[in-house]
Amino acid sequence: GTVSLADPAVTGARRVHARVKGKVQGVGFRDFTAKAATELKLTGWVKNLAEGDVEVVAEGPADVLQAFADKLLAGPPSSKVEGVAILAAKAGTGEFKAFEVKP
């Protein structure tokens, strides 16, 4: 499936807040996410949630965020992503300097 993050007509930085569901903990998902985000020059963070999901906040151009979402849907080889839920998509704030893995 695909995840639509923003109206392509909107230019400038966007922020997306997402929750990744499935077998996404203990499989290197956070490192995979950080590597993908860094390669795409996105900023933000990723962390594990107590209930087994992974939470992601990322900022960057809408088209780049779309590519990032596609990577999250695929996940690393040992993961089994059941879905990516977009909690919010709005204008970016520029508050992040890099992309970090939170505990």
XYZ file of C-alpha atoms in Angstrom:
103
model
C 0.000 0.000 0.000
C 0.966 3.628 -0.243
C 0.799 6.389 2.287
C -0.046 9.893 1.126
C 1.725 12.473 3.222
C 0.985 15.833 1.741
C -0.597 17.661 -1.125
C 2.115 17.672 -3.836
C 1.193 21.316 -4.513
C 2.452 22.241 -1.049
C 6.083 23.235 -1.230
C 8.607 23.683 1.558
C 9.337 21.497 4.548
C 6.627 19.236 5.870
C 6.445 17.378 9.151
C 4.907 13.952 9.406
C 4.149 12.123 12.645
C 3.612 8.407 12.125
C 3.171 5.149 13.966
C 4.513 1.941 12.463
C 2.676 -1.241 13.424
C 3.756 -4.863 13.149
C 6.878 -6.763 14.139
C 9.018 -3.646 14.354
C 10.900 -3.973 17.645
C 14.019 -6.057 18.189
C 14.604 -6.200 14.432
C 16.790 -3.121 13.930
C 13.848 -0.996 12.830
C 14.949 2.200 14.584
C 18.445 2.018 13.095
C 16.950 1.214 9.681
C 14.651 4.245 10.018
C 17.472 6.564 11.100
C 19.696 5.380 8.234
C 16.907 5.908 5.686
C 16.083 9.348 7.090
C 19.736 10.412 7.135
C 20.252 9.240 3.538
C 17.197 11.265 2.509
C 18.435 14.264 4.549
C 15.333 14.268 6.750
C 15.376 15.407 10.367
C 13.377 14.199 13.368
C 13.387 11.118 15.573
C 12.259 7.521 15.994
C 11.458 5.599 19.168
C 9.938 2.344 20.380
C 6.557 2.477 22.108
C 5.658 0.272 25.072
C 2.873 -1.482 23.156
C 5.244 -2.690 20.438
C 4.803 -0.036 17.770
C 7.439 2.442 16.600
C 6.786 6.198 16.585
C 8.415 8.424 13.969
C 8.528 12.186 13.472
C 10.257 13.380 10.305
C 10.641 16.703 8.525
C 11.586 17.418 4.934
C 10.127 18.006 1.458
C 6.813 16.228 0.804
C 8.175 14.092 -2.046
C 11.121 12.977 0.096
C 8.779 12.128 2.973
C 6.781 10.019 0.527
C 9.913 8.049 -0.376
C 10.666 7.716 3.357
C 7.149 6.372 4.033
C 7.650 3.768 1.303
C 10.872 2.662 3.036
C 9.081 2.446 6.396
C 6.384 0.273 4.808
C 9.074 -2.077 3.503
C 11.148 -2.103 6.707
C 14.365 -4.013 7.335
C 14.483 -7.705 6.259
C 13.696 -9.148 9.710
C 10.712 -6.881 10.339
C 7.084 -7.421 9.374
C 5.381 -4.053 8.894
C 1.598 -4.287 9.063
C 0.985 -0.618 8.425
C 2.091 2.972 8.783
C -0.510 5.210 10.412
C -0.077 8.909 9.736
C -1.072 10.714 12.929
C -0.400 14.197 11.584
C 1.054 15.922 8.529
C 1.682 19.641 8.645
C 4.203 22.355 7.865
C 7.706 21.695 9.147
C 9.124 23.719 12.017
C 12.834 23.302 11.413
C 13.361 22.503 15.092
C 15.432 19.362 14.453
C 19.089 19.497 13.495
C 19.434 15.800 12.618
C 17.588 12.499 12.828
C 18.009 10.670 16.114
C 17.153 7.312 17.623
C 15.442 7.689 20.980
C 15.397 4.827 23.501
